[in-house]
RNA sequence: GCCAAUGUAGCUCAGCUGGUAGAGCAACGGUUUCGUAAACCGUAGGUCACCGGUUCAAAUCCGGUCAUUGGCUCCA
């Protein structure tokens, strides 16, 4: 009994099934019997086996197989949905049983069994009433809600594989053998329909590929990503930490991490000055009335650190820098002749993020924004945006991210500012994107309530995308703070204001950078650029001499003073991802040379120290 | 915040069904004097996240708290 239709636990409620069964045995190819549309029978699939399916179809089918396995192993489970995702699939279940990692293996085994059996995926259409009574009889409450979502007039279809039939639009592979290779990856909780007030379901994530080889490659990629995990590398390379005594989501930068950050910041500052920005410094806290005016207390109070009362006045740790920048603007009258103003600050802000969302450096409670505000006239806005885009691309190139994607986020339903201004702002964003020749996608309704924005995503060394830069129009704050400038007509006008962050948060960016370089920071950023390794204890003196000379050129250099052999020294330097090792012994001491070993190119042989310095200078200049 | 898992030496981890902790690396001391991916010997290091309970006895069982991890929700 290949189809298992007769023993259907919850589909078999109509005589039609019997009709189908008797016919299907004699029909090859597609069969249409009162709504049933069968696919080929398993024995006749020789041709179909060569058919390749869209990966997301295959994964969606894999999700059904997983659900089928779960239904069999844990009877009484209620099902929600099981779609394909970017790298795999999941299915949401509601069951008394709490899934454990061991269960994943059991379920996986069952799935493999079904794959071997080449069970067909069978589609059947129902009327709404039939579907409803079917789902009701099985107490599939979540499915009933999903059914109600299907618009009147749309087809209501079920797909069955093995013993499991699921309300589902499809499409699916023809039979389970085509699912290929499946791996279940993790268990997680997830709210029904993603709403916090709804019950929490158990979600199992997995992935599937047409072949085991592709699956293995994917799993290897996961392993590679794990090796690059900034939390692991941060510990291993002694870059940063958090402490229970300090508080979750608050980062302690260790000397080596701080060195890298300092290099990033210095570069950032120099480039900003070169590109017409000025720097501001503003306080970490401000009075409640400031946040009242800005609207933060109204919109984001829950996400702000609780106030501290000083002299009968509430002060809040800043969740944003903008109100302070606006206060600088408001410190005197402004003329159109001053505009545009481009004010930047590496401002550390504090946001009370919910405990469960914190993640290494990528999601924290205290972070430093590379924030800037551009205050300009409406006429200047387009060229200012274009300039920010050009500047961003340049910065990303310097940090080794040549591939950038842009997203234009437009007016959401709840928004401030007249639609005409939104229209105009969005138009200038598009014009700027086109002027810089940056391909972009439109994120309809994805803008902030106060204005449209462009988000940039960068692609790292192993192809992952990270959202970092954001360029946001703001119709809200200039109004709220009643910002004005005196124009040529002698009248007060409202300036345009743009928030923009390139690196985003320095903490987050540092995490991304660590993963991008797998901890092997390029010479210009590396906390320790050079390590001098004497081959014998007696050459430590010469090593010190070499180090001193490099240090006088502001090179970040250390000497491995361990009295041991050269092997372990090289091993340690490699472990610490030092870009250059200089091995020195009797030969080098005599000739005033260094034997250079590069992290990326291995042994380069002995060369005069001056030659090495030239090479190093070139690396730094080229940001290698 | 919600669901689940985890928390043992600086790091990576072992420690079964309860009988008051162990390895490797790192650190420190010594031996070795050595030329490109880890020499040898030794020493020290732990209120087993924290608090409470059960028990003659708790790293181990139970409850709570905190932190971390995988997700969900959120992300100005």
XYZ file of C-alpha atoms (C1' of nucleotides) in Angstrom:
700
model
C 0.000 0.000 0.000
C 2.072 2.846 -1.256
C -0.393 5.628 -0.820
C -1.635 4.711 2.573
C -4.858 6.472 1.763
C -7.169 3.962 3.358
C -5.457 4.277 6.661
C -5.462 8.038 6.578
C -5.885 9.112 10.136
C -7.837 12.237 9.450
C -8.433 12.717 5.793
C -10.484 9.644 5.188
C -13.968 10.874 5.756
C -15.536 10.725 2.376
C -16.505 8.095 -0.089
C -14.483 9.876 -2.690
C -11.404 8.325 -1.261
C -12.562 4.907 -2.237
C -13.310 6.109 -5.718
C -9.841 7.510 -5.877
C -8.222 4.366 -4.601
C -9.863 2.067 -7.045
C -9.034 4.278 -9.968
C -5.579 5.264 -9.017
C -4.302 1.754 -9.187
C -5.013 1.636 -12.873
C -4.068 5.138 -13.792
C -0.605 6.248 -14.602
C 0.324 9.863 -14.739
C -2.057 12.484 -13.405
C -5.522 11.497 -12.384
C -8.392 13.837 -11.757
C -11.163 12.214 -9.837
C -13.580 14.612 -8.235
C -10.995 16.924 -6.977
C -8.238 14.447 -6.408
C -5.267 14.992 -8.525
C -2.834 12.215 -8.051
C 0.721 12.246 -9.222
C 2.426 9.279 -10.705
C 2.599 6.150 -8.675
C 5.926 5.356 -7.119
C 6.791 2.549 -9.464
C 6.402 4.818 -12.435
C 8.700 7.537 -11.380
C 11.778 6.600 -13.322
C 11.519 9.681 -15.495
C 10.486 11.956 -12.733
C 13.534 11.097 -10.697
C 15.603 13.167 -13.031
C 13.336 16.130 -12.524
C 14.951 18.755 -10.388
C 12.808 20.921 -8.229
C 13.045 24.423 -7.040
C 14.985 24.207 -3.794
C 12.256 25.932 -1.830
C 9.685 23.419 -3.121
C 11.945 20.589 -2.058
C 12.378 22.113 1.389
C 8.702 22.781 1.788
C 8.152 19.116 1.035
C 10.831 18.229 3.569
C 8.859 20.226 6.144
C 5.810 18.073 5.364
C 7.877 14.929 5.814
C 9.044 16.208 9.168
C 5.461 16.924 10.169
C 4.480 13.450 9.025
C 7.214 11.985 11.197
C 6.148 14.093 14.170
C 2.521 13.078 13.712
C 3.521 9.460 13.811
C 5.903 9.768 16.760
C 3.842 12.160 18.854
C 0.151 11.552 18.223
C -2.176 14.372 19.122
C 0.222 17.042 17.911
C -1.465 20.097 16.484
C 0.135 21.623 13.436
C 0.585 25.190 12.358
C 2.660 25.902 9.273
C 5.863 24.605 7.770
C 7.326 26.820 5.086
C 10.671 26.861 3.339
C 13.060 29.605 4.454
C 16.160 31.142 2.930
C 18.364 28.231 4.064
C 15.981 25.507 4.970
C 12.578 25.005 6.465
C 10.746 24.777 9.740
C 7.485 23.495 11.068
C 5.588 24.796 14.088
C 4.018 22.222 16.382
C 1.874 22.306 19.465
C 2.269 19.244 21.633
C 2.535 18.303 25.288
C 5.810 16.614 24.466
C 8.866 18.867 24.790
C 11.204 18.223 21.920
C 14.792 17.407 22.820
C 17.890 17.242 20.609
C 17.653 13.449 20.801
C 14.161 13.653 19.344
C 15.601 15.367 16.299
C 17.617 12.262 15.521
C 14.578 10.056 15.932
C 12.490 12.289 13.697
C 15.280 12.508 11.171
C 15.529 8.746 10.996
C 11.823 8.542 10.326
C 12.145 11.134 7.561
C 14.960 9.177 5.958
C 12.747 6.147 6.033
C 10.046 8.061 4.183
C 12.536 9.333 1.655
C 13.534 5.751 0.881
C 9.899 4.780 0.467
C 9.343 7.404 -2.226
C 5.901 8.269 -0.910
C 3.891 10.382 -3.325
C 2.676 13.871 -2.472
C -0.998 13.901 -3.329
C -3.018 17.052 -3.799
C -6.704 17.294 -3.164
C -9.054 20.251 -3.284
C -11.922 20.701 -0.878
C -14.806 23.049 -0.328
C -14.423 25.312 2.663
C -17.063 23.407 4.583
C -15.377 20.095 3.964
C -12.016 21.431 4.965
C -13.493 22.949 8.078
C -15.226 19.836 9.232
C -12.118 17.833 8.500
C -9.894 20.086 10.547
C -12.466 20.326 13.326
C -12.731 16.592 13.587
C -8.990 16.480 14.169
C -8.981 19.430 16.582
C -6.487 21.205 14.348
C -7.279 24.597 15.805
C -4.300 26.400 14.318
C -5.041 25.015 10.886
C -8.631 26.186 11.227
C -7.392 29.701 11.790
C -5.113 29.386 8.794
C -8.053 28.127 6.758
C -10.037 31.212 7.704
C -7.200 33.293 6.242
C -7.684 31.840 2.787
C -9.654 34.385 0.774
C -13.088 33.420 -0.441
C -12.851 32.052 -3.948
C -9.308 30.700 -3.623
C -8.785 26.997 -3.981
C -8.521 25.095 -0.705
C -6.100 22.278 -1.141
C -4.552 19.597 0.999
C -1.374 17.723 0.348
C -0.884 14.287 1.658
C 2.290 12.350 2.081
C 2.262 9.061 3.907
C -0.153 9.346 6.774
C 0.055 13.101 6.941
C -2.289 15.453 5.138
C -1.852 19.174 5.410
C -3.789 22.242 4.417
C -1.332 23.633 1.933
C -1.165 25.633 -1.244
C 1.784 23.668 -2.583
C 3.521 23.009 -4.809
C 5.413 19.939 -3.731
C 7.806 17.447 -5.161
C 6.187 14.401 -6.701
C 7.422 11.922 -4.137
C 9.452 11.918 -0.979
C 12.453 10.337 -2.684
C 13.040 13.629 -4.421
C 13.617 15.401 -1.145
C 17.121 14.019 -1.138
C 19.038 14.846 2.019
C 17.546 16.288 5.186
C 19.110 17.509 8.412
C 17.215 18.795 11.427
C 19.107 21.591 13.081
C 17.443 23.124 16.106
C 14.419 23.489 18.325
C 12.994 26.870 19.168
C 9.914 28.492 20.538
C 7.792 30.687 18.358
C 4.550 32.508 18.889
C 1.581 31.500 16.783
C 1.457 34.031 13.961
C 4.492 35.658 15.562
C 2.332 37.544 18.025
C 3.525 37.889 21.568
C 0.046 37.440 22.996
C -0.514 34.161 21.145
C 0.456 30.738 22.466
C 4.036 29.620 22.070
C 4.556 26.754 19.678
C 7.577 24.524 19.292
C 9.441 25.064 16.082
C 11.881 22.616 14.580
C 14.324 24.015 12.059
C 15.951 21.896 9.414
C 17.378 22.076 5.968
C 17.236 19.929 2.883
C 19.108 19.597 -0.364
C 18.691 17.506 -3.460
C 21.897 15.643 -2.687
C 23.860 14.632 0.385
C 26.884 16.364 -1.084
C 25.150 19.733 -1.131
C 23.877 19.169 2.387
C 27.396 18.334 3.568
C 28.693 21.507 1.940
C 26.033 23.521 3.746
C 26.865 21.907 7.071
C 30.534 22.626 6.443
C 29.606 26.259 5.839
C 27.831 26.315 9.202
C 30.994 24.947 10.788
C 33.025 27.653 9.071
C 30.658 30.299 10.389
C 31.037 28.836 13.888
C 34.799 29.134 13.630
C 34.360 32.801 12.802
C 31.897 33.507 15.577
C 32.975 36.826 17.053
C 32.064 35.675 20.546
C 34.445 32.749 20.275
C 37.180 34.816 18.615
C 36.631 37.664 21.034
C 37.489 35.342 23.884
C 40.276 33.537 22.077
C 41.998 36.733 20.925
C 41.230 38.554 24.171
C 39.326 41.359 22.423
C 36.319 41.975 24.652
C 34.104 40.471 27.304
C 30.972 41.036 29.289
C 30.624 40.544 32.994
C 27.720 39.530 35.146
C 28.901 42.161 37.586
C 28.531 44.889 34.984
C 25.313 43.758 33.359
C 24.109 41.997 30.253
C 24.614 43.696 26.903
C 27.324 45.984 28.218
C 30.684 45.467 26.582
C 34.128 45.620 28.142
C 36.754 46.338 25.495
C 40.082 44.671 26.303
C 43.383 46.246 25.202
C 43.551 44.392 21.880
C 39.922 45.051 21.028
C 40.344 48.658 22.052
C 43.397 48.971 19.787
C 41.346 47.824 16.826
C 38.483 50.100 17.737
C 40.883 52.995 18.130
C 42.226 52.345 14.621
C 38.694 52.235 13.257
C 37.766 55.451 15.024
C 40.876 57.311 13.911
C 40.234 56.365 10.320
C 36.580 57.285 10.706
C 37.348 60.718 12.142
C 39.968 61.554 9.544
C 37.633 60.588 6.711
C 34.779 62.587 8.158
C 36.853 65.725 8.444
C 38.058 65.173 4.880
C 34.463 64.894 3.747
C 33.155 68.082 5.243
C 31.874 66.880 8.604
C 32.447 68.482 11.973
C 32.631 66.527 15.225
C 30.497 67.033 18.275
C 30.708 65.700 21.791
C 27.493 65.500 23.774
C 26.579 64.164 27.230
C 25.434 60.667 28.115
C 22.353 61.842 29.974
C 19.782 64.561 29.525
C 16.706 65.926 31.268
C 13.317 64.333 30.828
C 11.863 67.357 29.052
C 14.368 66.892 26.229
C 13.046 63.388 25.615
C 9.516 64.631 25.991
C 10.095 67.115 23.193
C 11.868 64.577 21.003
C 9.048 62.109 21.480
C 11.268 59.345 22.818
C 9.395 59.165 26.100
C 6.187 58.878 24.180
C 7.315 56.235 21.717
C 10.198 54.368 23.312
C 9.958 54.811 27.075
C 9.898 51.043 27.628
C 13.158 50.712 25.772
C 14.936 53.442 27.731
C 16.904 52.975 30.915
C 14.915 54.129 33.918
C 15.410 57.774 34.893
C 17.684 58.933 37.682
C 16.479 61.768 39.815
C 18.936 64.593 40.357
C 17.894 67.735 42.242
C 14.240 66.940 41.757
C 14.642 66.491 38.003
C 14.542 63.235 36.016
C 17.524 62.506 33.798
C 17.618 59.719 31.205
C 20.583 57.927 29.679
C 20.434 58.832 26.000
C 18.950 56.307 23.570
C 19.859 58.603 20.644
C 22.198 61.470 20.009
C 19.932 63.588 17.846
C 18.271 65.798 20.478
C 21.718 66.920 21.636
C 22.790 67.736 18.102
C 19.609 69.710 17.675
C 20.385 71.611 20.869
C 23.715 72.579 19.356
C 21.852 73.799 16.300
C 19.441 75.754 18.474
C 22.241 77.421 20.410
C 21.935 80.418 18.081
C 20.162 81.646 14.967
C 21.081 79.812 11.797
C 21.406 81.239 8.327
C 20.929 79.433 5.037
C 24.529 80.399 4.309
C 25.713 77.914 6.978
C 23.853 74.996 5.494
C 24.418 72.204 4.977
C 25.686 71.370 8.446
C 27.155 67.903 8.793
C 27.710 66.998 12.410
C 29.063 63.672 13.481
C 29.660 62.027 16.809
C 30.743 58.660 18.087
C 28.006 58.821 20.656
C 27.421 56.027 23.138
C 23.746 55.368 23.670
C 21.834 53.038 25.978
C 18.730 51.143 25.086
C 16.978 48.657 27.265
C 16.760 45.674 24.933
C 14.741 42.706 26.111
C 16.902 40.057 27.718
C 16.222 37.378 25.153
C 17.434 39.408 22.195
C 20.957 40.162 23.381
C 23.611 38.564 21.227
C 27.353 39.025 21.642
C 28.351 42.343 20.158
C 25.600 42.271 17.576
C 22.774 43.176 19.908
C 23.710 45.019 23.070
C 22.310 47.532 25.525
C 25.086 50.076 25.406
C 26.639 50.909 22.070
C 28.429 53.620 20.210
C 26.751 54.947 17.112
C 28.805 56.512 14.377
C 26.048 59.000 14.161
C 25.764 62.090 12.035
C 23.062 64.608 11.334
C 22.856 66.588 8.182
C 20.806 69.726 8.426
C 20.188 71.346 5.086
C 17.776 73.212 2.849
C 15.270 71.307 0.725
C 17.315 72.194 -2.363
C 20.430 70.595 -0.924
C 18.887 67.346 0.167
C 19.395 65.345 -2.979
C 23.075 66.074 -3.384
C 23.607 65.537 0.339
C 22.066 62.075 0.172
C 24.091 61.229 -2.907
C 27.200 62.380 -1.101
C 26.420 60.211 1.925
C 25.974 57.218 -0.371
C 29.249 57.853 -2.145
C 31.005 58.287 1.197
C 29.501 55.060 2.542
C 30.657 53.024 -0.422
C 34.158 54.391 -0.033
C 34.256 53.527 3.666
C 32.974 50.011 3.023
C 35.597 49.451 0.400
C 38.300 50.441 2.869
C 37.040 47.877 5.353
C 37.063 45.143 2.741
C 33.377 45.016 1.834
C 33.087 45.807 -1.867
C 29.637 44.327 -2.292
C 26.783 46.523 -1.097
C 23.033 46.224 -1.456
C 20.580 49.051 -0.871
C 17.013 49.000 0.384
C 14.648 51.916 0.062
C 12.112 51.876 2.890
C 8.970 53.867 2.165
C 6.103 55.374 4.149
C 4.573 53.081 6.769
C 0.883 53.221 7.662
C 1.442 55.165 10.837
C 3.579 58.124 9.936
C 4.066 61.780 10.692
C 4.555 64.468 8.050
C 2.441 65.351 5.042
C 2.285 62.755 2.275
C 3.609 65.314 -0.208
C 6.820 65.688 1.784
C 7.192 61.934 1.975
C 6.742 61.777 -1.744
C 9.410 64.386 -2.280
C 11.798 62.806 0.203
C 11.426 59.372 -1.341
C 12.035 60.871 -4.738
C 15.262 62.460 -3.628
C 16.404 59.177 -2.096
C 15.731 57.362 -5.355
C 17.470 60.099 -7.336
C 20.525 59.790 -5.112
C 20.599 56.006 -5.458
C 20.385 56.298 -9.199
C 22.970 59.034 -9.361
C 25.430 56.778 -7.521
C 24.397 53.806 -9.615
C 23.520 51.651 -6.628
C 21.022 48.888 -7.304
C 18.253 48.848 -4.706
C 15.123 47.076 -3.635
C 12.046 48.825 -2.314
C 10.902 47.882 1.151
C 7.299 49.055 0.911
C 6.087 50.584 4.176
C 9.387 49.814 5.884
C 10.295 53.398 6.715
C 10.432 54.825 10.218
C 7.323 56.679 11.341
C 9.209 59.952 10.972
C 10.595 59.522 7.473
C 11.747 57.276 4.623
C 15.216 55.754 4.649
C 17.865 53.922 2.724
C 19.471 50.952 4.432
C 22.673 49.431 3.173
C 23.618 45.811 3.578
C 27.172 44.617 3.257
C 28.254 41.143 2.210
C 31.015 39.483 4.200
C 33.801 37.105 3.224
C 31.558 34.050 3.411
C 28.595 35.641 1.709
C 26.483 36.643 4.669
C 24.645 39.944 4.592
C 24.701 42.422 7.443
C 22.612 45.515 7.776
C 24.798 48.365 8.894
C 24.382 51.766 7.280
C 21.175 53.700 7.426
C 20.258 57.066 5.959
C 17.008 58.394 7.361
C 14.890 61.411 6.631
C 13.298 62.986 9.657
C 10.168 65.112 9.377
C 9.482 64.759 13.046
C 12.313 66.297 15.038
C 12.683 69.578 13.109
C 8.993 70.160 13.835
C 9.102 69.079 17.450
C 12.122 71.225 18.216
C 10.917 74.005 15.943
C 14.206 74.132 14.054
C 14.491 77.016 11.632
C 16.967 78.910 9.530
C 16.727 82.325 7.954
C 16.674 82.053 4.197
C 17.596 84.592 1.519
C 14.051 85.908 1.687
C 14.665 86.960 5.278
C 12.025 84.546 6.554
C 12.319 81.573 8.822
C 12.221 78.214 7.095
C 12.207 74.670 8.378
C 15.421 72.804 7.524
C 15.553 69.195 6.371
C 17.231 66.783 8.675
C 18.879 63.478 7.848
C 20.182 60.951 10.378
C 22.834 58.680 9.108
C 25.043 55.983 10.507
C 27.615 54.253 8.337
C 29.144 51.598 10.523
C 25.970 51.557 12.572
C 27.090 50.604 16.051
C 30.812 50.258 16.663
C 30.169 47.222 18.824
C 28.133 45.527 16.164
C 30.479 46.569 13.392
C 33.408 45.207 15.352
C 31.592 41.896 15.654
C 30.885 41.813 11.931
C 34.460 42.781 11.120
C 35.795 40.020 13.363
C 33.683 37.445 11.556
C 34.498 38.894 8.139
C 38.235 38.575 8.742
C 37.876 35.451 10.905
C 39.932 37.280 13.530
C 42.807 37.853 11.090
C 42.567 41.632 10.984
C 44.447 43.362 8.189
C 47.701 45.041 9.100
C 46.230 48.531 9.340
C 43.742 47.348 11.977
C 45.617 44.535 13.713
C 46.222 45.188 17.402
C 49.653 43.600 17.130
C 51.078 44.143 13.654
C 54.452 42.525 14.166
C 55.876 39.973 16.533
C 59.612 39.548 16.660
C 60.702 35.984 17.394
C 64.296 35.428 18.499
C 65.444 31.914 17.627
C 67.479 31.736 20.820
C 67.385 33.554 24.093
C 70.713 35.255 23.283
C 69.089 37.094 20.355
C 66.407 38.744 22.458
C 68.627 41.812 22.552
C 68.642 42.068 18.752
C 64.875 41.407 18.715
C 64.415 44.300 21.121
C 66.513 46.504 18.904
C 64.373 45.643 15.856
C 61.193 46.207 17.850
C 62.406 49.561 19.138
C 63.140 50.753 15.632
C 59.707 49.704 14.399
C 58.014 51.180 17.434
C 59.613 54.527 16.753
C 57.711 54.417 13.441
C 54.445 53.853 15.357
C 54.360 50.213 14.428
C 52.529 48.014 16.922
C 55.179 45.437 17.705
C 55.943 42.904 20.430
C 58.809 40.541 21.150
C 58.223 36.927 22.171
C 60.669 36.723 25.066
C 60.029 33.064 25.798
C 63.379 31.289 26.165
C 62.085 28.253 24.255
C 62.425 27.105 20.672
C 61.172 28.882 17.579
C 58.401 26.362 16.767
C 56.094 27.190 19.659
C 56.698 30.902 19.130
C 55.489 30.663 15.567
C 52.566 28.604 16.694
C 51.565 31.201 19.274
C 51.909 34.075 16.823
C 49.721 32.213 14.358
C 47.163 31.522 17.040
C 47.080 35.239 17.807
C 46.667 36.045 14.062
C 49.668 38.363 14.013
C 50.086 39.542 10.387
C 53.900 39.477 10.356
C 56.448 37.502 12.310
C 60.048 38.557 12.175
C 62.357 35.660 12.968
C 65.785 36.837 14.116
C 68.908 34.889 14.982
C 72.659 35.077 14.470
C 72.510 35.551 10.699
C 70.007 38.412 10.941
C 71.763 40.078 13.857
C 75.012 40.095 11.885
C 73.560 41.457 8.668
C 70.916 43.763 10.161
C 68.117 41.850 8.484
C 64.905 40.139 9.548
C 63.500 36.827 8.293
C 59.902 37.674 7.450
C 57.045 35.277 7.832
C 53.688 36.572 6.692
C 50.389 35.328 8.057
C 48.969 35.061 4.572
C 52.006 34.206 2.410
C 54.240 32.203 4.713
C 58.014 32.545 4.644
C 59.305 35.482 2.624
C 62.982 35.037 3.496
C 65.449 37.440 5.050
C 65.454 41.093 4.071
C 66.948 44.318 5.389
C 64.732 45.881 8.028
C 64.297 48.939 5.800
C 62.819 46.766 3.024
C 60.400 45.215 5.429
C 59.351 48.626 6.689
C 58.613 49.688 3.118
C 56.498 46.598 2.589
C 54.657 47.214 5.833
C 53.999 50.846 4.948
C 52.576 49.763 1.581
C 50.275 47.238 3.288
C 48.988 49.874 5.654
C 48.489 52.396 2.870
C 46.582 49.866 0.783
C 44.660 48.694 3.834
C 45.781 45.120 3.262
C 9.516 39.595 27.797
C 8.170 34.323 25.864
C 9.685 28.817 24.727
C 13.737 25.550 25.288
C 18.765 24.242 26.497
C 23.299 25.231 29.013
C 26.472 27.098 33.321
C 32.623 22.445 36.573
C 40.227 25.760 36.914
C 42.036 31.668 32.676
C 40.417 28.478 27.983
C 38.342 23.678 25.904
C 35.958 19.898 28.256
C 35.420 14.873 31.431
C 32.969 13.648 35.922
C 27.105 7.207 34.661
C 22.160 5.727 38.439
C 23.876 11.179 44.930
C 29.504 9.057 48.529
C 32.456 16.516 49.489
C 36.382 17.161 41.826
C 39.855 15.491 36.996
C 42.516 16.025 31.865
C 44.762 18.950 27.953
C 46.230 23.888 26.863
C 47.469 28.563 29.291
C 50.065 30.530 33.995
C 54.247 29.945 37.358
C 59.213 27.347 38.729
C 63.029 24.415 36.813
C 65.604 21.433 32.935
C 66.688 21.850 27.605
C 70.282 26.334 23.999
C 67.293 24.777 20.122
C 66.347 28.346 12.779
C 60.083 28.434 10.889
C 52.880 25.013 13.197
C 53.318 23.184 20.125
C 60.685 19.913 23.998
C 60.737 17.718 29.142
C 59.787 17.701 34.540
C 57.289 19.952 38.390
C 54.018 23.663 41.042
C 49.846 26.260 41.769
C 44.920 27.025 40.422
C 37.822 25.308 41.692
C 32.276 27.891 47.738
C 31.220 22.865 40.687
C 26.972 30.501 38.390
C 24.191 32.158 42.900
C 20.354 31.287 46.797
C 17.271 27.832 49.144
C 15.236 22.727 49.778
C 15.407 17.095 50.012
C 19.160 13.679 52.136
C 23.482 10.748 56.926
C 25.722 12.743 52.331
C 24.432 17.169 46.513
C 28.641 19.253 40.944
C 24.872 15.282 40.596
C 17.858 15.365 42.747
C 13.984 19.571 43.425
C 12.621 24.965 43.516
C 14.002 30.035 42.712
C 17.425 33.821 40.822
C 21.230 35.413 37.457
C 23.973 34.837 32.975
C 24.753 32.602 28.315
C 23.020 29.881 23.871
C 19.105 28.604 19.852
C 14.673 30.813 18.289
C 10.008 34.025 18.713
C 8.670 39.113 19.497
C 11.134 43.848 19.263
C 15.020 46.976 17.110
C 14.049 54.895 17.211
